[in-house]
Short mmCIF file of C-alpha atoms in Angstrom, two decimals:
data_model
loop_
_atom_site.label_atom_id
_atom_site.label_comp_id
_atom_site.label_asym_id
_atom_site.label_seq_id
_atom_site.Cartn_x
_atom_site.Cartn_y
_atom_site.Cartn_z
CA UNK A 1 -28.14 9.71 -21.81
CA UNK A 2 -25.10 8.23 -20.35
CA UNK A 3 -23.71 9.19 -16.89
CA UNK A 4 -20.72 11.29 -17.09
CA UNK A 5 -16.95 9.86 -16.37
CA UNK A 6 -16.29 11.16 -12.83
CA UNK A 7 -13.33 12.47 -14.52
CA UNK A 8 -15.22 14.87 -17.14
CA UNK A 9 -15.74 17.82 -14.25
CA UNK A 10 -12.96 20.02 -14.34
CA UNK A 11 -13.34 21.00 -10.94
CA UNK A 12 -12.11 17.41 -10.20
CA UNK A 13 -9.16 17.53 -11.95
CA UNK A 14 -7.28 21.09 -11.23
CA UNK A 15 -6.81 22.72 -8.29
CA UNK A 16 -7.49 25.87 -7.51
CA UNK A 17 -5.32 28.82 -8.20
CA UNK A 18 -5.11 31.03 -5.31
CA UNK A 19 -1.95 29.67 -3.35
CA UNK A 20 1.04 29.06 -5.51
CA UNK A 21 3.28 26.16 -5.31
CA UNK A 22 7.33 26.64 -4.17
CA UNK A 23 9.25 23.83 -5.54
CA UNK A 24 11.13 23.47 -1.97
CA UNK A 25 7.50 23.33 -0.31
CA UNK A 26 7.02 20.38 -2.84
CA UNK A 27 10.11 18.63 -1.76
CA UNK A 28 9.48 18.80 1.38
CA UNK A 29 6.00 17.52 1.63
CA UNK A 30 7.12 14.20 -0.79
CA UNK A 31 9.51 13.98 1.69
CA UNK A 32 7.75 13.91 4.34
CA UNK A 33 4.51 12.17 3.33
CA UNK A 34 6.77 9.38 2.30
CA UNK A 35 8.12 9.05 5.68
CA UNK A 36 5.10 7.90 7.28
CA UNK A 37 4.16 5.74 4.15
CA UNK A 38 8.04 3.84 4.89
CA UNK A 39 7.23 3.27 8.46
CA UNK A 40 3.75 1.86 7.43
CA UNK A 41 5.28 -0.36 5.11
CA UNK A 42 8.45 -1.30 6.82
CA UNK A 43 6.04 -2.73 9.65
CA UNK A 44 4.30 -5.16 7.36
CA UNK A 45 7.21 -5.80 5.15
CA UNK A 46 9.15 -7.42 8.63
CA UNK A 47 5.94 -9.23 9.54
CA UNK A 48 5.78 -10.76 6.25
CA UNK A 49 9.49 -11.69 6.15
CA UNK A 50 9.43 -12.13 9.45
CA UNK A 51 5.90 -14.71 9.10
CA UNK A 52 8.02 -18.43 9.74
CA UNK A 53 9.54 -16.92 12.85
CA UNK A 54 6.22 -15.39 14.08
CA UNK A 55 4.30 -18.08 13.03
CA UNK A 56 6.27 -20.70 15.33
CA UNK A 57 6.41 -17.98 18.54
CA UNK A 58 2.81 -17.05 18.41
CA UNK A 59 1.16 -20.07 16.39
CA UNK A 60 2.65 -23.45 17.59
CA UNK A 61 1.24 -26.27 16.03
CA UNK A 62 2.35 -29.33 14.80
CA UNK A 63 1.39 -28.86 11.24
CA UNK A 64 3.68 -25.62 9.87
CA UNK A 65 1.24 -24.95 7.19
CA UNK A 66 -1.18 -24.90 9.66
CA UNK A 67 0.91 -22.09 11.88
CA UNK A 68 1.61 -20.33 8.29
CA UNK A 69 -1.86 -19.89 7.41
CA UNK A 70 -2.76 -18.76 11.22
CA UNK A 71 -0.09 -15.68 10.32
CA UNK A 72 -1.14 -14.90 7.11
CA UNK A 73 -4.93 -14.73 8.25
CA UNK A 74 -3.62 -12.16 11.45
CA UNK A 75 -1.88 -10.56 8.14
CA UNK A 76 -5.24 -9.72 6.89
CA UNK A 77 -6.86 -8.68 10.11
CA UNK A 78 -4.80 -5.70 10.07
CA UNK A 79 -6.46 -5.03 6.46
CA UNK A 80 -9.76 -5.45 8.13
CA UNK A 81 -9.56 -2.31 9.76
CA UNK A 82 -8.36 -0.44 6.19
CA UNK A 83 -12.13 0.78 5.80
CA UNK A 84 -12.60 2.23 9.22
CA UNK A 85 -9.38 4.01 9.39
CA UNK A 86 -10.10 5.65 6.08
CA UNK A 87 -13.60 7.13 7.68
CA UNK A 88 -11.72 8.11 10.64
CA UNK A 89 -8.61 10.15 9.35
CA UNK A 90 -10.30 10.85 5.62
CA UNK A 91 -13.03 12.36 7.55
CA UNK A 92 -10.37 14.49 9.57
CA UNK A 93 -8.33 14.95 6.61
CA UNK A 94 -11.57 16.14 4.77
CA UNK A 95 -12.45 18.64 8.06
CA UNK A 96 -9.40 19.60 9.51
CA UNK A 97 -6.72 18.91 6.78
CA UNK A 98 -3.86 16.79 5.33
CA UNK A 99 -1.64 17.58 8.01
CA UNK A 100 -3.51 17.04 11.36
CA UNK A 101 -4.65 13.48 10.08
CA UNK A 102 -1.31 12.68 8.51
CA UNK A 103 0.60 13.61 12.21
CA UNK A 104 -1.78 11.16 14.08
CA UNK A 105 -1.67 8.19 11.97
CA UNK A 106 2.12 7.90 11.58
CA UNK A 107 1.74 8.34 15.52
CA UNK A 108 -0.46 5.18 15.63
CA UNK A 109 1.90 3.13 13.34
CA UNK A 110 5.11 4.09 15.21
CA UNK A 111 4.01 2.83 18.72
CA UNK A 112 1.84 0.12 18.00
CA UNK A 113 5.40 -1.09 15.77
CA UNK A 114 7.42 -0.79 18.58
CA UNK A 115 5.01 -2.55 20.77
CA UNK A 116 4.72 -5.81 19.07
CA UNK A 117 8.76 -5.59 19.14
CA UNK A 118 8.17 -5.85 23.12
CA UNK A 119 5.29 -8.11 23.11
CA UNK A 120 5.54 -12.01 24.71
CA UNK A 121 5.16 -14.97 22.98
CA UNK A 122 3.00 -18.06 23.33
CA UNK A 123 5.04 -19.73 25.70
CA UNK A 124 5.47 -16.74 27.62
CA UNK A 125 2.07 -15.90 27.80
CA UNK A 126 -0.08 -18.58 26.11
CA UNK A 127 -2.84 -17.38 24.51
CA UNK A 128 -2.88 -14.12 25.49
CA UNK A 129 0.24 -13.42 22.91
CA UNK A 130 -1.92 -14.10 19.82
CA UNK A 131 -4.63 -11.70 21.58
CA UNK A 132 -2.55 -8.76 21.83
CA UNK A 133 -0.73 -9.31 18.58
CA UNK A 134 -3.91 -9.17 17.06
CA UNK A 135 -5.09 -5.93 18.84
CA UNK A 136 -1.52 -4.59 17.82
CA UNK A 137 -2.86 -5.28 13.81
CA UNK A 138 -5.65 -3.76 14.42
CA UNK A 139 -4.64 -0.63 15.37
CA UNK A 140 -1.98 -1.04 12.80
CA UNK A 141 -4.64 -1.55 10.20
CA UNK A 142 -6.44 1.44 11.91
CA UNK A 143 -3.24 3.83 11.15
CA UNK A 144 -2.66 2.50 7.32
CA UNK A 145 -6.68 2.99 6.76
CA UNK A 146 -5.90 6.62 7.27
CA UNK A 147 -2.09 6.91 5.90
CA UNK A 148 -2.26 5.78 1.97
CA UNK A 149 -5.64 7.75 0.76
CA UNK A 150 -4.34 10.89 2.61
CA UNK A 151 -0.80 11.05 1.88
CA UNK A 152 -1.40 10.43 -1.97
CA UNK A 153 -4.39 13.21 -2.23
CA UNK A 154 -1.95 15.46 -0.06
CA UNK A 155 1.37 15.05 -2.31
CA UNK A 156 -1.19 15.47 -5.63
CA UNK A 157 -2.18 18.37 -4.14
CA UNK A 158 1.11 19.55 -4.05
CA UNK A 159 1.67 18.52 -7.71
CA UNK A 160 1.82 21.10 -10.67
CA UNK A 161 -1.76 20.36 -12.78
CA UNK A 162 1.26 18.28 -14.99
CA UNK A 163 3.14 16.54 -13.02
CA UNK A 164 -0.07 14.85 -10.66
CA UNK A 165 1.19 11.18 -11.91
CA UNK A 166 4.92 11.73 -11.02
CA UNK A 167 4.22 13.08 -7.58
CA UNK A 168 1.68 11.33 -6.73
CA UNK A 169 3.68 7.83 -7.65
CA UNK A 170 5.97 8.91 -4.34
CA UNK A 171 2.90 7.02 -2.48
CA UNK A 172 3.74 3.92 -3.72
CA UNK A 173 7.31 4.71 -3.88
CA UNK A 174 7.95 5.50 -0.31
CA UNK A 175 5.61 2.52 0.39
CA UNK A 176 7.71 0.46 -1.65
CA UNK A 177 10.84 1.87 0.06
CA UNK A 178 9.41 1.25 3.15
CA UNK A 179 9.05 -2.44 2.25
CA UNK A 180 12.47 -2.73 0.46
CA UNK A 181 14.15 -1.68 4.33
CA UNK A 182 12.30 -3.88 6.26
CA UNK A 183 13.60 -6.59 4.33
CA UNK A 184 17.06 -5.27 4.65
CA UNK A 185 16.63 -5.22 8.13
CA UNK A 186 15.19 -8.64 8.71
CA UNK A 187 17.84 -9.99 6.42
CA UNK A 188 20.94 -8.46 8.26
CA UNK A 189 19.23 -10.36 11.92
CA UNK A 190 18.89 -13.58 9.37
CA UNK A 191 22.71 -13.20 8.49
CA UNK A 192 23.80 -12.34 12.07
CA UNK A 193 22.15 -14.46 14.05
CA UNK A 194 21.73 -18.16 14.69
CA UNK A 195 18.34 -19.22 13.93
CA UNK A 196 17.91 -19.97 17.79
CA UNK A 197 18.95 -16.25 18.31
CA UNK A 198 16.54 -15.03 16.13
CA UNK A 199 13.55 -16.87 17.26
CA UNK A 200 14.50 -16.30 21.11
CA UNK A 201 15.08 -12.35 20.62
CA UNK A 202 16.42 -11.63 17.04
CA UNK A 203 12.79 -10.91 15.36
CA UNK A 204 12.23 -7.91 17.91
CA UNK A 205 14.48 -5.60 16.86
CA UNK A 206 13.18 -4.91 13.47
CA UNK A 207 9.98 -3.90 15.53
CA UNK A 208 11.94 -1.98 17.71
CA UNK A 209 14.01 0.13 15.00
CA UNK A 210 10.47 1.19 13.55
CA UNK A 211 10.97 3.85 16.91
CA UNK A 212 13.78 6.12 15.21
CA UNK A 213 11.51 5.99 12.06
CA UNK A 214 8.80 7.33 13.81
CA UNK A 215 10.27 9.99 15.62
CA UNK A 216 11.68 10.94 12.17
CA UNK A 217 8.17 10.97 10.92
CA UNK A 218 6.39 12.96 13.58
CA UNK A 219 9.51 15.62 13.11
CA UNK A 220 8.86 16.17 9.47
CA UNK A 221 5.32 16.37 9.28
CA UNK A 222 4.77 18.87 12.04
CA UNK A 223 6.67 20.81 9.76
CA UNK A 224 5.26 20.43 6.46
CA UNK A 225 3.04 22.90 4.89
CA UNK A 226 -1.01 22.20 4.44
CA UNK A 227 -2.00 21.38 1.09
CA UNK A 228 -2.54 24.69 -0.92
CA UNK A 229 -6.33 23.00 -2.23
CA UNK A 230 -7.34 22.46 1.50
CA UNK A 231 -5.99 25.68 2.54
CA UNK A 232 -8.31 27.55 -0.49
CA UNK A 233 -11.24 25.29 0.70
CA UNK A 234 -10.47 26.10 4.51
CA UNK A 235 -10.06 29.83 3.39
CA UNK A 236 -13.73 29.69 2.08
CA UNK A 237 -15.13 27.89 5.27
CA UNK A 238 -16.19 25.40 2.49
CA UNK A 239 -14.97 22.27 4.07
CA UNK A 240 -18.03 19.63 3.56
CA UNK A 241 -19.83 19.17 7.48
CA UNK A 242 -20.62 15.56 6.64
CA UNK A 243 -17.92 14.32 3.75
CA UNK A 244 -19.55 10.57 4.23
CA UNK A 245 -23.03 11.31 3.15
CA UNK A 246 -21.34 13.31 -0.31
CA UNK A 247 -18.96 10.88 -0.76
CA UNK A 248 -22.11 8.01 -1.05
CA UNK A 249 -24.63 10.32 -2.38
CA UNK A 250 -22.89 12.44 -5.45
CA UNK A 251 -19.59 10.25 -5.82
CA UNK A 252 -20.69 6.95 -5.48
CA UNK A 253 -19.63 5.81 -9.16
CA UNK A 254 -16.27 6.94 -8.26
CA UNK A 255 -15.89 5.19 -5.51
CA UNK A 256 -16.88 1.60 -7.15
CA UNK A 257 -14.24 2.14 -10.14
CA UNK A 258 -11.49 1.85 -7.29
CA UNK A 259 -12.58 -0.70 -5.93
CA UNK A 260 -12.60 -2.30 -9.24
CA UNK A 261 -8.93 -1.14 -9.69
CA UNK A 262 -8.14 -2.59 -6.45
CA UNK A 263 -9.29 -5.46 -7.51
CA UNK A 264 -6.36 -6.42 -10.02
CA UNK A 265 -3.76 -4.02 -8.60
CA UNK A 266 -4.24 -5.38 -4.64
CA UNK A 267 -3.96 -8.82 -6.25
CA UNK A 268 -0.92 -8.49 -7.52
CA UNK A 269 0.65 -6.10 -5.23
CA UNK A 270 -0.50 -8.28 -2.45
CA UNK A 271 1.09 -11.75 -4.40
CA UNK A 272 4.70 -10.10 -5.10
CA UNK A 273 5.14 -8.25 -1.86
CA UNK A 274 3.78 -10.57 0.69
CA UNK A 275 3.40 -13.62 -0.72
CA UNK A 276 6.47 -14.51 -2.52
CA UNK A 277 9.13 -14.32 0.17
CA UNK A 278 6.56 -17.35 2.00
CA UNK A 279 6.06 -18.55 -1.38
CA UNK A 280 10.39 -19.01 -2.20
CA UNK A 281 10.90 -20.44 1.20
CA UNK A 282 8.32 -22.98 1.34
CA UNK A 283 7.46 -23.98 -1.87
CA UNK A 284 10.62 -23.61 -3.84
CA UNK A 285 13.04 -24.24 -0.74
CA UNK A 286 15.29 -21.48 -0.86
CA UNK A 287 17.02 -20.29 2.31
CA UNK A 288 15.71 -17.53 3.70
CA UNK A 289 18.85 -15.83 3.42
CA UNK A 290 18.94 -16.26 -0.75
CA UNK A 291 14.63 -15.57 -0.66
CA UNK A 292 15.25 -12.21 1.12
CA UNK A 293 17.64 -11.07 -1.14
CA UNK A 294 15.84 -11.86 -4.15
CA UNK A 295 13.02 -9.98 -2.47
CA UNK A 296 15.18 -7.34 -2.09
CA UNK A 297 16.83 -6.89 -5.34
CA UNK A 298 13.27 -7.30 -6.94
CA UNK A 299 11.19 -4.64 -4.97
CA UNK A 300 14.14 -1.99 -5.41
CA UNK A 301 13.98 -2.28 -9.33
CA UNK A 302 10.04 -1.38 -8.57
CA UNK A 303 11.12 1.17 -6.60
CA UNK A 304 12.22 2.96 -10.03
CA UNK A 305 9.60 1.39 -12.19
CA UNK A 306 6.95 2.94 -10.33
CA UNK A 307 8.51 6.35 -10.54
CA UNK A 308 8.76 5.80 -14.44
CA UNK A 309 5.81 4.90 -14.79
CA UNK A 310 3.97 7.53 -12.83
CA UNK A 311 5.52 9.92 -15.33
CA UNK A 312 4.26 8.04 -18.02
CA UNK A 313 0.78 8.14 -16.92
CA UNK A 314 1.27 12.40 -16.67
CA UNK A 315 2.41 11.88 -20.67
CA UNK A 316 0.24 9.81 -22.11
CA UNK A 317 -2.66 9.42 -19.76
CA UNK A 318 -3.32 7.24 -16.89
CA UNK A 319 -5.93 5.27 -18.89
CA UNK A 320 -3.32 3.58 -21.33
CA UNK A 321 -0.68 3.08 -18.02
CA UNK A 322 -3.19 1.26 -16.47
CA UNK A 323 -4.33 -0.50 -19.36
CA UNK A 324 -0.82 -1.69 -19.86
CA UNK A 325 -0.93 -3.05 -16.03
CA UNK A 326 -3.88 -4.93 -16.44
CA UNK A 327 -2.94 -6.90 -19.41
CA UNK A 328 0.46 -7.93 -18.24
CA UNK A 329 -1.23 -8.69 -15.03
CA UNK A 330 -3.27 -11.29 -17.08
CA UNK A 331 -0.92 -12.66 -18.97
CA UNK A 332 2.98 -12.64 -16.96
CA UNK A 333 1.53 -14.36 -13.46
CA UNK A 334 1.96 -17.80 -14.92
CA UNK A 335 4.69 -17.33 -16.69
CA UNK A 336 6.80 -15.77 -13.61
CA UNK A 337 5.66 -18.60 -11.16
CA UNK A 338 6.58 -21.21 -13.58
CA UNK A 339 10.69 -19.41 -13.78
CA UNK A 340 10.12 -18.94 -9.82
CA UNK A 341 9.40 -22.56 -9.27
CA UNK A 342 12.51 -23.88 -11.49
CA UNK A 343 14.41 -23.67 -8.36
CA UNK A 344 17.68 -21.36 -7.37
CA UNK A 345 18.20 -17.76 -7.12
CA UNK A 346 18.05 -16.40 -10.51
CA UNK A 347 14.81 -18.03 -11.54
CA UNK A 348 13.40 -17.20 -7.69
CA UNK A 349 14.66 -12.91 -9.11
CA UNK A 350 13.68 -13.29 -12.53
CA UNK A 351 10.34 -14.25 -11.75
CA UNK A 352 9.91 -11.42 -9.14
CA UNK A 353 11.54 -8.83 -11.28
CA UNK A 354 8.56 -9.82 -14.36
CA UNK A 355 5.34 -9.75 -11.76
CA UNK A 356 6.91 -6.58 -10.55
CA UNK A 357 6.25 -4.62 -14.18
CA UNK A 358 2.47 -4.60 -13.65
CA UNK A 359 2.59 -3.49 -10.25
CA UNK A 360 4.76 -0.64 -10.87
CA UNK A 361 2.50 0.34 -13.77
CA UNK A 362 -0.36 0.37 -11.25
CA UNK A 363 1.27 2.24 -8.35
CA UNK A 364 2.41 4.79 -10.90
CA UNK A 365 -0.49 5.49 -12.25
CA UNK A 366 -3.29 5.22 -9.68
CA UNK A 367 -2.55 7.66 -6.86
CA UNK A 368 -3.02 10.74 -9.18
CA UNK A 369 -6.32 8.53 -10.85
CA UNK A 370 -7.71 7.74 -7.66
CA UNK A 371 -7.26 11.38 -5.90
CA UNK A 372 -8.37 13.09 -9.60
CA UNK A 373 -11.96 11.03 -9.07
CA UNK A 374 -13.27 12.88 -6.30
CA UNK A 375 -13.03 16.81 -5.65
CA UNK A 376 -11.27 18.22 -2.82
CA UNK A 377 -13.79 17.95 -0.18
CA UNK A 378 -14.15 14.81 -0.26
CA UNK A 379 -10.59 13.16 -1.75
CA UNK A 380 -9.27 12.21 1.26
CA UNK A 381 -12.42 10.03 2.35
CA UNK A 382 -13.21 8.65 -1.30
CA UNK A 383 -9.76 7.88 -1.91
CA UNK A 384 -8.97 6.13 1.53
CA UNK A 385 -12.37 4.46 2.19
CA UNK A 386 -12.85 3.34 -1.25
CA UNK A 387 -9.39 2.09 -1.21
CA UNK A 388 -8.90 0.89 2.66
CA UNK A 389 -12.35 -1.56 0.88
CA UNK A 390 -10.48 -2.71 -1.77
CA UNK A 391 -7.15 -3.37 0.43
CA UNK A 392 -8.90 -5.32 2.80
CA UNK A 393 -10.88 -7.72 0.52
CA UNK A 394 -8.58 -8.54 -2.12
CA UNK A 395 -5.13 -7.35 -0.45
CA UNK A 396 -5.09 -8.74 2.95
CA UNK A 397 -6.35 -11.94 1.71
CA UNK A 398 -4.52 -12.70 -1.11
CA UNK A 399 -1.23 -14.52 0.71
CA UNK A 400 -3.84 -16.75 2.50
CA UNK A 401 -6.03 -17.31 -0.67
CA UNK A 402 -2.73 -18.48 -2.59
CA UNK A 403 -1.43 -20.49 0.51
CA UNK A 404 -4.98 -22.36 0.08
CA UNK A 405 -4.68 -22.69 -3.74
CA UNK A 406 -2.02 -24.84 -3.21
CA UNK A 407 -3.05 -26.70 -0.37
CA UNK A 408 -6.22 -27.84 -2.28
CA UNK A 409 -4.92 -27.95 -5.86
CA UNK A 410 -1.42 -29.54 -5.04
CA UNK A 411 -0.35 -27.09 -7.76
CA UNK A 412 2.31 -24.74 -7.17
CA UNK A 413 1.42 -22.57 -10.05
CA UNK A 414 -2.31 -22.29 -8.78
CA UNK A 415 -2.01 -18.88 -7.63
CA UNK A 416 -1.43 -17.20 -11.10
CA UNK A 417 -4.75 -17.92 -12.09
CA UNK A 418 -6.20 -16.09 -9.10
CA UNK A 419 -3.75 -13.25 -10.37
CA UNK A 420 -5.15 -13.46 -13.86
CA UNK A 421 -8.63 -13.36 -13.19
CA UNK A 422 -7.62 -10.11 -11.12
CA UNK A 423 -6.14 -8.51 -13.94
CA UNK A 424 -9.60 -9.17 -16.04
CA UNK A 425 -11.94 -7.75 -13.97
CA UNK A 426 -9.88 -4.76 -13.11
CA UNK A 427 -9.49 -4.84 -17.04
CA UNK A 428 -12.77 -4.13 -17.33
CA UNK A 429 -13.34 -1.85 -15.51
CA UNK A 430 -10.48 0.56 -16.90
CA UNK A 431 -11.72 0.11 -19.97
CA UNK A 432 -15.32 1.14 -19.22
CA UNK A 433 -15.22 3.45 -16.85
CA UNK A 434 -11.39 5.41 -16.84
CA UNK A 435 -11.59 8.65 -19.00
CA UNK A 436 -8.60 8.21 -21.24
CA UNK A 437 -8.38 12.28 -20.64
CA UNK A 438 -7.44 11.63 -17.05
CA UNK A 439 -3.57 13.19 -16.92
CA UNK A 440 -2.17 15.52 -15.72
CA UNK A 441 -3.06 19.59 -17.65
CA UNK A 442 -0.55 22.49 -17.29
#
């Protein structure tokens, strides 16, 4: 006999009914969750934009590829931690609820943020400046281990049984958001200042504005209510004593088919967020003031497309949304870096704007999946571990992996097929493993 989807329980899939849901209670926790999810994302949008800069302050070398590739690898370092932070704050989230863990990490972010905006360089401080930024991604990779998994189980939580896809997509969303301002931000300095201003004191204060965010962030979620599924499991003293040892033991199937939608979905994500702004400048040869704007324009239409397609995945299921994703993932990465690579600023957006429909269709669709796969007691830890796993091996690395395609290949297009046989695998594993029943049930 076959093993059951980890989707066929009900118990996995609605939430209890003993505390009712207030539509201004909802509002409020999307609103706040998605604060801390901006100020994660703001942090490593600015690093990424902000990679040439850091590269030369922190990295000197006379070989800029060389200095790029040092960056993007301290890029993935903060990735490394992913896993551990999800044990951490999914295991408080799991034991002492949504809220306490939420409060801490966006704590983490905020300082370690402002820190790196106050941190020397290598000529001030040789190599000591590399050492400390990479304790500062660390503890940054820390925070974001515990941010994503928890926020997106907490604002599901929140969701009516039909609307777990459309509230949950505010993970991504805010995450997105959080991205699209950072690049706002480092574009204004880029616009402003001289390009000896910005390298001599320029690239700190996009570190240092992360400080208003986080105050905002602490304010809000000290005021948010607990999810109303923790509070009936709290209510029962029936909070698991060791979440770990369940997740591993009875939800262990669940926990490998995110990883395999990581897989395609980090991939991607990874390629169009990170990696393209590098990708423009360097490759192509747009100015960084024409590559940030493209950036910008791009990510804000998946702003919306995430959102729509979240809903979608409430309507029709999340296992045709993410099919969708997976098979433009396989077959528009080539495509789009062969318009990016025609050279100016409407090819450089075009090309964005067409790898940016299978992301969306992913980060609409898998915050509900992913929280939906594992019951209460132990969403917060299967959701952010599994995840935080599949961040840090496919995410973190994928700017670095595509740098090196083309380093070794001499082919600017090499990265799509790295993209493509991403979108396969995670493909795959849809197919086999997501129950197409997976939606959300009034």
């Amino acid at each position: 006999m076959s093993q059951p989807s980890p989707l066929d329980s009900e118990d996995r899939v609605t939430p209890g009914t003993g505390t009712p849901r207030r539509a201004p209670v909802a509002r409020r926790s999307i609103v706040a969750a998605g604060s801390g999810n901006a100020l994660e994302f703001y942090d490593f949008a600015i690093f990424a934009s902000l990679t040439p800069v850091i590269s030369k302050l922190f990295f000197p070398s006379g070989e800029p590829l060389a200095a790029i590739l040092s960056t993007l690898a301290l890029f993935a370092v903060g990735f490394v931690m992913r896993p551990v932070g999800a044990v951490v704050f999914g295991r408080l989230a799991d034991r002492r609820g949504r809220k306490v863990s939420l409060a801490i990490a966006v704590l983490i972010m905020g300082v370690t943020t402002v820190l790196i905006g106050v941190m020397p360089t290598y000529p001030q401080a040789g190599i000591v400046a590399p050492v400390l930024l990479c304790v500062a991604r660390l503890l940054q990779g820390l925070s974001v281990g515990g941010e994503f998994g928890t926020s997106a189980s907490f604002l599901v939580e929140h969701a009516p049984p039909h609307r777990r896809g459309l509230y949950g997509s505010f993970a991504f969303f805010s995450s997105t958001l959080g991205s699209v301002l950072g690049a706002v931000v480092v574009l204004i300095m880029t616009v402003s200042l001289s390009p000896g201003e910005l390298d001599s004191w320029g690239w700190r204060i996009p570190f240092l504005l992360g400080f208003p965010l986080l105050v905002i962030g602490l304010y809000l979620r000290y005021r948010i209510a607990e999810s109303p599924e923790f509070e009936e499991i709290k209510a029962g003293n029936a909070q698991e004593r060791s979440p770990l040892r369940t997740l591993f033991t009875q939800h262990w199937r669940a926990f490998l088919i995110v990883i395999g939608i990581c897989v395609g979905f980090n991939i991607a994500s990874s390629t169009v967020q990170v990696f393209a702004l590098t990708y423009i400048r360097s490759v192509v040869g747009l100015s960084a003031v024409q590559a940030l704007t493209t950036v910008i324009i791009a990510t804000t239409v998946g702003i919306f497309l995430v959102v729509a397609f979240g809903r979608l995945s409430d309507t029709y299921g999340r296992k045709p949304v993410l099919v969708f994703a997976c098979v433009l993932a396989v077959v528009l990465p080539y495509p789009s870096l062969l318009i990016i690579g025609l050279t100016g600023f409407g090819p450089a957006l075009l090309g964005q704007l067409v790898l940016w429909v299978p992301v969306a269709a992913f980060g609409g669709a898998i915050p509900a999946l992913f929280a939906e796969l594992f019951p209460t007691k132990v969403r917060a830890s299967g959701f952010g571990i599994a995840y935080g796993f599949g961040s840090a091996i496919f995410a973190g690395t994928a700017p670095f992996v595509a740098t090196l395609l083309i380093e070794l290949s001499g082919n600017k297009t090499s990265p799509a097929w790295y993209m493509v046989a991403a979108g396969v695998v995670t493909l795959v594993v849809v197919i086999a493993s997501v129950d197409r029943r997976a939606r959300g049930r009034s």
